[in-house]
Short mmCIF file of N, CA, C and O in Angstrom, two decimals:
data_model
loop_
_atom_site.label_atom_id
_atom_site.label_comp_id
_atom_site.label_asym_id
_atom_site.label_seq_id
_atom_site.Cartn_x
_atom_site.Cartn_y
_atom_site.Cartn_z
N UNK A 3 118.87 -53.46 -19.11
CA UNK A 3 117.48 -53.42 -18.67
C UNK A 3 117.34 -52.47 -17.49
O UNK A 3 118.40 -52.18 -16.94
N UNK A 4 116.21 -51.93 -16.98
CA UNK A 4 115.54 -51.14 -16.34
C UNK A 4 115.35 -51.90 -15.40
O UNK A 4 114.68 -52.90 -15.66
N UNK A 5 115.87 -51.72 -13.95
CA UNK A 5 115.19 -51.87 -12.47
C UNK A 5 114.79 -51.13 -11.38
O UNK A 5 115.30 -50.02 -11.29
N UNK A 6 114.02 -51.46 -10.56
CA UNK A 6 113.47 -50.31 -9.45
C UNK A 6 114.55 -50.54 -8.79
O UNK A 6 115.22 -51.56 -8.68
N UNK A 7 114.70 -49.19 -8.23
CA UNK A 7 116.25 -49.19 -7.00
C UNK A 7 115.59 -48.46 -6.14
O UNK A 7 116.17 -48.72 -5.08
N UNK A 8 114.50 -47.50 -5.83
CA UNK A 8 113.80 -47.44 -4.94
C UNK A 8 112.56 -46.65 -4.90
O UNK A 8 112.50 -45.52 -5.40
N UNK A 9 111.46 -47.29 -4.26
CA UNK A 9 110.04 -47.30 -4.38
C UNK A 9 109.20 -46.68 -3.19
O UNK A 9 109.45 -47.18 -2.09
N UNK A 10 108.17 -45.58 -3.21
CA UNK A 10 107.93 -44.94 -2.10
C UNK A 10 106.31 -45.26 -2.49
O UNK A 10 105.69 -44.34 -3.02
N UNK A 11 105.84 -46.13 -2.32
CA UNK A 11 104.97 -46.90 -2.33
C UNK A 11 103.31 -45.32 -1.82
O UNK A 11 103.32 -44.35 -1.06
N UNK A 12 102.24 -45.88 -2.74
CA UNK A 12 101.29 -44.55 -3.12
C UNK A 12 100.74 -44.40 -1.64
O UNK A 12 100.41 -43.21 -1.56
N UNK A 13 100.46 -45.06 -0.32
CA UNK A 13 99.81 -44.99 0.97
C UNK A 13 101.00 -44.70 2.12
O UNK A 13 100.87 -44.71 3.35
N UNK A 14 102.17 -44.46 1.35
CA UNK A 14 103.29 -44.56 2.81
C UNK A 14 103.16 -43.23 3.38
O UNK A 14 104.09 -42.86 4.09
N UNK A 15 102.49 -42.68 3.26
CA UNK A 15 102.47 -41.44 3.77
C UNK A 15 103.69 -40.68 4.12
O UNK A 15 103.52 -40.04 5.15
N UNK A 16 104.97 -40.54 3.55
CA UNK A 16 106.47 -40.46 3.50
C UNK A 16 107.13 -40.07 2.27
O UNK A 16 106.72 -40.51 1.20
N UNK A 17 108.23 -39.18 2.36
CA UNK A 17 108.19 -38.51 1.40
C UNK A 17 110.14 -38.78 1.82
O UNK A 17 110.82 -38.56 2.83
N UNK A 18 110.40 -39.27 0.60
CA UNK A 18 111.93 -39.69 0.87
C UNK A 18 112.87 -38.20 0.48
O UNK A 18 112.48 -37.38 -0.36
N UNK A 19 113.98 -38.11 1.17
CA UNK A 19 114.87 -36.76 0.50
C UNK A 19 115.97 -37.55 0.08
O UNK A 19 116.68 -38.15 0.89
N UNK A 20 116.23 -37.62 -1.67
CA UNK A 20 117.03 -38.57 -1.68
C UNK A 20 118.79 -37.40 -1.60
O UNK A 20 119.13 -36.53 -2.39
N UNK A 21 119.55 -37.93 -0.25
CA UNK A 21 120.46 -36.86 -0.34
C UNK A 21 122.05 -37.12 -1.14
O UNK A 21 123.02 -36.36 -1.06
N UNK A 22 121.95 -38.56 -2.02
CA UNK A 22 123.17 -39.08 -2.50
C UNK A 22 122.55 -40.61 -3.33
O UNK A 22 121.71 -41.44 -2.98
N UNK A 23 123.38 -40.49 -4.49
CA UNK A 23 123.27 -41.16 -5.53
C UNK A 23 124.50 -41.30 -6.51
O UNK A 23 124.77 -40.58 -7.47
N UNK A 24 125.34 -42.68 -5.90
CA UNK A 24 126.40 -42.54 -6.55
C UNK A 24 126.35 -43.85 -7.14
O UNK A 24 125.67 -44.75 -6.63
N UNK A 25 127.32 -44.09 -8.61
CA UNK A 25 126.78 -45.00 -9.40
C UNK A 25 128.68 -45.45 -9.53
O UNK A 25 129.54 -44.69 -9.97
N UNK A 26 128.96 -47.24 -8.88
CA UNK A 26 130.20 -47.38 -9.10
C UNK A 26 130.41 -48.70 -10.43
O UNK A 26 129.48 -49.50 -10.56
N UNK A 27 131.41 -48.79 -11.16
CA UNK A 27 131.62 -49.81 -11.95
C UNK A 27 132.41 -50.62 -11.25
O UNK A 27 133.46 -50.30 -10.68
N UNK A 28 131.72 -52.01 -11.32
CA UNK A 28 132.81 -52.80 -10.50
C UNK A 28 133.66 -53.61 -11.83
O UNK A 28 133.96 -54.79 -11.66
N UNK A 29 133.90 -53.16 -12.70
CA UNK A 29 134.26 -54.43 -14.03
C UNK A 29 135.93 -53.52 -14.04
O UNK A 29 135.94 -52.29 -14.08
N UNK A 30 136.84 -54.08 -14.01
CA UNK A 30 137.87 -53.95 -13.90
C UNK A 30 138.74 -53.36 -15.31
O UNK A 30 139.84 -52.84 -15.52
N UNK A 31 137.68 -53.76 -16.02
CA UNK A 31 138.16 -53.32 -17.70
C UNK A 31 137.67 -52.40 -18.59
O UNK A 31 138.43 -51.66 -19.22
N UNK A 32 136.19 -52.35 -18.71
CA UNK A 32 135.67 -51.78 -19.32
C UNK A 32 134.51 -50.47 -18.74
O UNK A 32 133.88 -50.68 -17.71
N UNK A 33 134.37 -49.54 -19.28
CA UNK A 33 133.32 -48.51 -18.53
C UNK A 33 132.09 -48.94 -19.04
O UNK A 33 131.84 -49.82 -19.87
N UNK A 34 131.64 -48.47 -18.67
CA UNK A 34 129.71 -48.84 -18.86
C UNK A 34 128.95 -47.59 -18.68
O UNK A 34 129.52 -46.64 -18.15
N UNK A 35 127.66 -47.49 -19.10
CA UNK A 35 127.18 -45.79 -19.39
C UNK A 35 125.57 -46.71 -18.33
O UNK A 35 125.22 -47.88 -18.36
N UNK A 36 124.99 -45.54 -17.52
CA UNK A 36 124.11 -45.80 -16.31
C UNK A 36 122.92 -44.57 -17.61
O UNK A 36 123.03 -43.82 -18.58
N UNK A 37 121.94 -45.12 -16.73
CA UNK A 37 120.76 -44.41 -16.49
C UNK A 37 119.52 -44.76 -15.77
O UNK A 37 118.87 -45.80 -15.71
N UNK A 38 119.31 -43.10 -15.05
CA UNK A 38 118.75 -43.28 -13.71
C UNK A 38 117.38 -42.31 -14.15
O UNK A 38 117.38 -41.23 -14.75
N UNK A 39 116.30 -43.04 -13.67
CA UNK A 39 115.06 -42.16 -13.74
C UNK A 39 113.83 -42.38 -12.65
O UNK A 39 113.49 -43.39 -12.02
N UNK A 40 113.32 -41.12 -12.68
CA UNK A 40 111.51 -41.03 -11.61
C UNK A 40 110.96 -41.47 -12.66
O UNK A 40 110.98 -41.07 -13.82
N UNK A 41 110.32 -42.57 -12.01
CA UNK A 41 109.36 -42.70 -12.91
C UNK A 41 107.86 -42.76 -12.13
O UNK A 41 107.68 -43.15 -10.98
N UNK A 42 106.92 -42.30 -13.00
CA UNK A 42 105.75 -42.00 -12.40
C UNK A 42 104.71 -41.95 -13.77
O UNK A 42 104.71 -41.48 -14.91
N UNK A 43 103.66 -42.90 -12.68
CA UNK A 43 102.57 -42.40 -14.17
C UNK A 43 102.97 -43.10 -15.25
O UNK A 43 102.84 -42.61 -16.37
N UNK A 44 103.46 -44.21 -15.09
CA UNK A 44 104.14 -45.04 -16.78
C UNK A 44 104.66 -43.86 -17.69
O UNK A 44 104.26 -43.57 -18.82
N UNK A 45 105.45 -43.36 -17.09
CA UNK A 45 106.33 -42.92 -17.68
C UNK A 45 108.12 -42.32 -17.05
O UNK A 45 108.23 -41.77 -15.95
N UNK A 46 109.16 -42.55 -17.84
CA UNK A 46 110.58 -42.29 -16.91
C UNK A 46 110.90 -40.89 -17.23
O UNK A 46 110.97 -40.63 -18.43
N UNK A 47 111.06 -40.16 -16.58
CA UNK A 47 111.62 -38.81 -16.55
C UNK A 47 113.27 -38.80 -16.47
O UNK A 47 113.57 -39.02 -15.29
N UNK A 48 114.19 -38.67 -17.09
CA UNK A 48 115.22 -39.03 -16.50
C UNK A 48 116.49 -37.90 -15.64
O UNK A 48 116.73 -36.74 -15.95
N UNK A 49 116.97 -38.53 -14.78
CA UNK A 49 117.42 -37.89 -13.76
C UNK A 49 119.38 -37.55 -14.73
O UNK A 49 120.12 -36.58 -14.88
N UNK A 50 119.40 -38.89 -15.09
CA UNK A 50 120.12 -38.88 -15.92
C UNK A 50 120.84 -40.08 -16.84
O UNK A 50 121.00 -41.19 -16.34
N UNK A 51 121.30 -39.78 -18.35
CA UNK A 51 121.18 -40.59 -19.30
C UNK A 51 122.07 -40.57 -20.13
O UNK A 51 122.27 -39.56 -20.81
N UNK A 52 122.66 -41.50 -20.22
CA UNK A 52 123.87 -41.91 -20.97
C UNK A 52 125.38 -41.52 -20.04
O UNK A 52 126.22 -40.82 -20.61
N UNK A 53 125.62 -41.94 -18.79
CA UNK A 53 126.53 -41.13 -17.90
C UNK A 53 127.23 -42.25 -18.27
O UNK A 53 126.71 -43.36 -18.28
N UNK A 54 128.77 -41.98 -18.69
CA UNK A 54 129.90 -43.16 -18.76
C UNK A 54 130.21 -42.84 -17.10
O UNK A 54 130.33 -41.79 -16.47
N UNK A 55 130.30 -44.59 -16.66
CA UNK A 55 131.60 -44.73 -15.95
C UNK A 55 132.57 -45.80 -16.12
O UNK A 55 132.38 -46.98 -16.40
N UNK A 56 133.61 -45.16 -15.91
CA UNK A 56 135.22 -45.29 -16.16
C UNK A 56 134.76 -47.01 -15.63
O UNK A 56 133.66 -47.35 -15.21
N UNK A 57 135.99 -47.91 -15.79
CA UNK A 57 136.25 -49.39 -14.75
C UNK A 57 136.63 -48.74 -13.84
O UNK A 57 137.15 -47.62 -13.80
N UNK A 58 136.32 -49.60 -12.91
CA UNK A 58 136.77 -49.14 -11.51
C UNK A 58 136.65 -47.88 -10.43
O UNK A 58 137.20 -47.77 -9.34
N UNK A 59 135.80 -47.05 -11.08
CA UNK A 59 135.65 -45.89 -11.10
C UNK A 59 134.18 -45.94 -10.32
O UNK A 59 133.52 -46.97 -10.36
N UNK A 60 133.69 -44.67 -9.54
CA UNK A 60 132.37 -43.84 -9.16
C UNK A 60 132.24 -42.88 -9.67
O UNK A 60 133.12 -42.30 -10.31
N UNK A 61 130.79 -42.39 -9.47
CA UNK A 61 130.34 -41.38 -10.04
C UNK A 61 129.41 -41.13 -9.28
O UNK A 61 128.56 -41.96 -8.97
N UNK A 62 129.46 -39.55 -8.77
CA UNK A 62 128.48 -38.59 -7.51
C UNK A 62 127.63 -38.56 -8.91
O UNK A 62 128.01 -38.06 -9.97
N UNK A 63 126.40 -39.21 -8.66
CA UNK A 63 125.24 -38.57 -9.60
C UNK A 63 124.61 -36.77 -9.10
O UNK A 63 124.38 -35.69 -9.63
N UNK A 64 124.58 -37.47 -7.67
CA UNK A 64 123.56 -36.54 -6.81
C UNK A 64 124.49 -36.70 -5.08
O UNK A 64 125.04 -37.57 -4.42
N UNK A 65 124.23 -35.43 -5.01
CA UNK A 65 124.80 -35.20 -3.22
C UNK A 65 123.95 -34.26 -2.58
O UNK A 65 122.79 -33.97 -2.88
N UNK A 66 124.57 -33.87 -1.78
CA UNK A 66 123.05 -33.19 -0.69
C UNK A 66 123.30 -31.84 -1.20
O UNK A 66 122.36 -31.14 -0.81
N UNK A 67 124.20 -31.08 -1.94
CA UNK A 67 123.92 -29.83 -2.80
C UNK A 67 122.60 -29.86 -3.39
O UNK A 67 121.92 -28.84 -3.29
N UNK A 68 122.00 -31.12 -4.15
CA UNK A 68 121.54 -31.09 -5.34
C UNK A 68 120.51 -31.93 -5.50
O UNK A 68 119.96 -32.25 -6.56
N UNK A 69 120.03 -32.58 -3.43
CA UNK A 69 118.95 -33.44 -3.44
C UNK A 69 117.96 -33.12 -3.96
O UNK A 69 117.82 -31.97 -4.39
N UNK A 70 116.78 -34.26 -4.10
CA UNK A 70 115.51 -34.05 -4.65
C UNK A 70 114.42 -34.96 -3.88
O UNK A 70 114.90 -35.83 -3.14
N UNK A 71 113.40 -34.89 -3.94
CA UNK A 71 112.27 -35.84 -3.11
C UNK A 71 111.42 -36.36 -4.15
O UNK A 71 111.04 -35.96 -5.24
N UNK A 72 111.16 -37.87 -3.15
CA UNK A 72 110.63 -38.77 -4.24
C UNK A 72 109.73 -39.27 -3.04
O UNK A 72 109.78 -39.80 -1.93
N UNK A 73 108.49 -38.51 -4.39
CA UNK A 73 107.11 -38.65 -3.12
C UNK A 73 106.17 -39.85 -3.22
O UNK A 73 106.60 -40.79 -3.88
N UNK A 74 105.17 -39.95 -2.77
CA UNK A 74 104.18 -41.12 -3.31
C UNK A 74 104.12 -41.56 -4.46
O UNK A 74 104.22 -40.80 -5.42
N UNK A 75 103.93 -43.03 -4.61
CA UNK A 75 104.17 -43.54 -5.69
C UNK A 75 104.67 -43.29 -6.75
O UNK A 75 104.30 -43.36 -7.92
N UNK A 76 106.08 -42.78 -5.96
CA UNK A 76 107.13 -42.37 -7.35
C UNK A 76 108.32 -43.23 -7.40
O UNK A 76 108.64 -43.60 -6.26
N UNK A 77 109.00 -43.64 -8.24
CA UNK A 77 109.89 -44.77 -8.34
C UNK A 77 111.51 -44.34 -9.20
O UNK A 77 111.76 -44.08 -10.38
N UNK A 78 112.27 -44.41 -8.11
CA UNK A 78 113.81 -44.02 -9.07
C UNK A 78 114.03 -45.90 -9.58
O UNK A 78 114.02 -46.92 -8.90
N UNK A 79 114.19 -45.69 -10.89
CA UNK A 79 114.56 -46.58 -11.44
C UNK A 79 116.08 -46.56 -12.22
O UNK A 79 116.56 -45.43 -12.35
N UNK A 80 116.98 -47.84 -12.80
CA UNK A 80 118.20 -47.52 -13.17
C UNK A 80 118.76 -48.78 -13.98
O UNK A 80 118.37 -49.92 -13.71
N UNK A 81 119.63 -48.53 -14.92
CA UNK A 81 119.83 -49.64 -16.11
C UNK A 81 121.17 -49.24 -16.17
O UNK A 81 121.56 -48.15 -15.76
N UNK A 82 121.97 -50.23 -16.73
CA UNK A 82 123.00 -50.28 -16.86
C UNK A 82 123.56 -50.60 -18.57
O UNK A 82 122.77 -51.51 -18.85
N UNK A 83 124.26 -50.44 -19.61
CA UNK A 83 124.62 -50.63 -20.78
C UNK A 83 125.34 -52.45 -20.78
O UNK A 83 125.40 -53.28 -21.69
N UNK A 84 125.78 -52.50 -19.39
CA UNK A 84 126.63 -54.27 -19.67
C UNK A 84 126.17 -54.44 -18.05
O UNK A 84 126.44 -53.84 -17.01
N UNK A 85 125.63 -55.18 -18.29
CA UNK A 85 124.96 -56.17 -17.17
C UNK A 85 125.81 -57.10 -16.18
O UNK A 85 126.40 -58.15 -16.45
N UNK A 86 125.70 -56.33 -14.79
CA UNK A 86 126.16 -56.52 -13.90
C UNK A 86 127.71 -55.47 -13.24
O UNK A 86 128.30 -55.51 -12.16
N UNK A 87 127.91 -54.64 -14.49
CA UNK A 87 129.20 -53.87 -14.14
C UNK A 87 128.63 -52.58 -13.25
O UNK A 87 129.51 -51.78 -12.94
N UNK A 88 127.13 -52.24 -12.74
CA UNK A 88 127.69 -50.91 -12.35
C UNK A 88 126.14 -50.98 -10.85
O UNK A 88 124.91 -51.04 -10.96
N UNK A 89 126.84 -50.93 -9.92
CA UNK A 89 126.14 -51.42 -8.61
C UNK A 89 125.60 -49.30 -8.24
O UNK A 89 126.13 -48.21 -8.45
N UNK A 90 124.83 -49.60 -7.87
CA UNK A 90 124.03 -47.99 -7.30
C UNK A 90 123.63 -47.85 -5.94
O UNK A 90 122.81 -48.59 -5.40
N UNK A 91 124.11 -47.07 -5.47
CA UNK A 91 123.84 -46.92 -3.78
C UNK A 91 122.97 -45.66 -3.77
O UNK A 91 123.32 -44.81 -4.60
N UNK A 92 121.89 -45.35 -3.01
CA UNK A 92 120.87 -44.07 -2.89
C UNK A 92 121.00 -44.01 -1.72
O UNK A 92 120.64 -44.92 -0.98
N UNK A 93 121.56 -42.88 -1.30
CA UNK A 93 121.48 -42.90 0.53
C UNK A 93 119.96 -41.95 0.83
O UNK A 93 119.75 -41.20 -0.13
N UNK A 94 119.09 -41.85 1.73
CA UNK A 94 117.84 -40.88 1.77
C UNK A 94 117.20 -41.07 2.94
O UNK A 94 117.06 -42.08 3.63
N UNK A 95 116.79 -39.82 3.10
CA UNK A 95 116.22 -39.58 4.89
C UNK A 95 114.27 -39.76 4.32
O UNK A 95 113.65 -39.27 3.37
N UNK A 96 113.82 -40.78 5.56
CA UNK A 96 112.30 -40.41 4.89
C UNK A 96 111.55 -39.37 5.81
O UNK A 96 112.03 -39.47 6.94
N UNK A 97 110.79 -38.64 5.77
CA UNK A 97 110.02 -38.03 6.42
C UNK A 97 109.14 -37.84 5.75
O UNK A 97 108.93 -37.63 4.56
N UNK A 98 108.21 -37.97 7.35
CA UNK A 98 106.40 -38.40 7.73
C UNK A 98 106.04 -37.38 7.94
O UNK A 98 104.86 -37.19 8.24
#
């Protein structure tokens, strides 16, 4: 299933730079495949889709080479293939 992992709400007047997005499997056995998307406007754009990761393993989605901004009421959302194996950290600077 699909969850919000982070939300820049339509009045915050703030505009996030997201500069890192790394996606780890915590399941000791098996890999699991992520997908990460903006979504905006009822609809997901995706950032990216069908990414295996290994057990035990991370994965640099995104680093500050290759940031992007996620402006008003825009929403990175993210799903996982086996539920509960793959935890997502977004590190991001906001500026007003």
């Amino acid at each position: 299933s699909t969850s919000t992992l982070l939300q820049n709400s339509a009045s915050s007047n703030k505009v996030f730079k997201i500069n890192t997005i790394l996606i780890s499997n915590v399941d000791g056995t098996n890999s699991a495949t992520a997908a990460i998307s903006l979504y905006s406007g009822g609809t997901d754009r995706y950032i990216a889709k069908g990414i295996s990761v290994p057990a035990g393993a991370t994965v640099v989605l995104i680093d500050k080479n290759s940031s992007l901004y996620l402006e008003e009421d825009k929403i990175i959302r993210g799903g996982a293939s086996a539920a509960s194996d793959l935890e997502i950290l977004i590190c991001y600077e906001e500026i007003s």
